[in-house]
Amino acid sequence: MKAIQMVDLKSQYEDIKQEVDERIQGVLNTSSFINGPEVKRFQEELESYLQVKHVIPCANGTDALQVAMMALGLKPGDEVITTTFTFVATAEVIALLGLVPVLVDCDENTFLISENAVREAITPKTKAIIPVHLFGQCANMEEIMAIAEEHNLFVIEDAAQSIGSSFHFKDGRSQQSGTIGDFGCTSFFPSKNLGCYGDGGALFTNDDALAEKARMVVNHGMKVRYYHDEIGVNSRLDSIQAAVLSVKLQRLNDYGNARRAAAWHYDEAFKDLPEVITPERVRNSCHVFHQYTLRIVGLDRNALQKHMMDNGVPAMIYYPVPLHQQKAYRDERYEDGHFPVAEQLALEVLSLPMHTELDKQQLEKITNTLREYVIANR
Ligand SMILES: *Cc1c(COP(=O)(O)O)cnc(C)c1O
């Protein structure tokens, strides 16, 4: 049996090696490394996959979030609401721009931002909401868009973990995650569901004016070369990464199916263990399982993790500390205990290996190792 990894990028590459190598060689042959034809091609392929008017490629997912806030014209002092239970990038760029991160709690079953908490956090200074489609399923965009409309707020979807997932509205419409708000932002970090072989990211929008603005911001605030209308940044997706992404985008749905099959195997294996709570699926989103995250209750989660690691089964804690308890984001507004759900989740969550190359033998080893410990230690 192949060693089990949280993410197995090497086996995935071996499967698509010929095509990837040819496309990378093609970039080398033309030596059009920045803004080459591969970037344009991937941009159009992704627009068509997502059914969105504009994809603006950039250097990484963190930049995508920053560029979205700059393009929306948010100003220092503006409040931006997001969840305390997420990867730091979401709040980092809010703070970096001098905006005020307003954190809220999440739902204990889905790990997603709580819409009620968003509603309660709105003040006259609130300008935007950043729902995070955490672990691969969509936050309740129907509610969030309704709240935003009612209070005249922007919505920036953090779709770094959810590309390929879609949200189903009550009226029967479906939209890809990241294409519902004013902007959607994603990351092509290698371990993400659509990952390149370095750093990469993109913004999505259906608004022509916002797209034009974002294209300027990523390119030093210029439309006409060497004429700078705004303060911008330098954030580009390079051609080699775009070539890799173009190859992998064709397989994104198959990759999603492989992840869902692994998730289904996990669900089945832990059904009879009350100490192991499998991740709830929300009804109005499909799940692309960026992570498969359990809650371990009434048992020592850290000891279980160590048991798994000692037996050659990686398992990780996403995330061990909610943002409001991080040193850099500590704030007198948020004492310990302020966000009880996120604080509890930080003690309970355990993510299992999740990627496109897990075989039956590996899945059985993972589930058996976890089951052994739970049954022996109850
Ligand atoms: C990965 C990630 C980001 C940042 O993406 P980078 O490409 O690493 O900058 C932002 N938000 C979330 C939720 C992420 O998981």
Short mmCIF file of C-alpha atoms and ligand atoms in Angstrom, two decimals, residues 60-62 65 86-87 89-90 132 158 160-161 187 189 192 200, ligand 1:
data_model
loop_
_atom_site.label_atom_id
_atom_site.label_comp_id
_atom_site.label_asym_id
_atom_site.label_seq_id
_atom_site.Cartn_x
_atom_site.Cartn_y
_atom_site.Cartn_z
CA ASN A 60 -2.88 33.90 -4.87
CA GLY A 61 -6.12 33.66 -2.93
CA THR A 62 -5.06 36.16 -0.30
CA LEU A 65 -9.51 38.94 -1.32
CA THR A 86 -11.53 30.18 8.98
CA PHE A 87 -8.02 30.36 7.60
CA ALA A 89 -6.10 35.10 5.13
CA THR A 90 -9.73 36.18 5.22
CA VAL A 132 -16.31 31.55 3.71
CA ASP A 158 -14.20 33.36 0.03
CA ALA A 160 -10.75 29.29 -1.76
CA GLN A 161 -11.94 25.87 -0.57
CA SER A 187 -6.95 30.12 -4.46
CA PHE A 189 -2.57 26.79 -3.93
CA LYS A 192 -6.72 23.31 -3.00
CA GLY A 200 -2.19 31.27 -7.97
C1 LIG B 1 -6.15 29.01 1.12
C2 LIG B 1 -7.12 29.99 1.60
C3 LIG B 1 -6.97 31.36 1.36
C4 LIG B 1 -5.72 31.97 0.78
O1 LIG B 1 -5.25 31.46 -0.39
P1 LIG B 1 -3.70 31.60 -0.76
O2 LIG B 1 -3.66 31.24 -2.21
O3 LIG B 1 -2.96 30.63 0.10
O4 LIG B 1 -3.28 33.00 -0.53
C5 LIG B 1 -7.97 32.21 1.76
N1 LIG B 1 -9.07 31.75 2.39
C6 LIG B 1 -9.24 30.45 2.67
C7 LIG B 1 -10.48 30.01 3.37
C8 LIG B 1 -8.27 29.52 2.30
O5 LIG B 1 -8.45 28.24 2.59
#
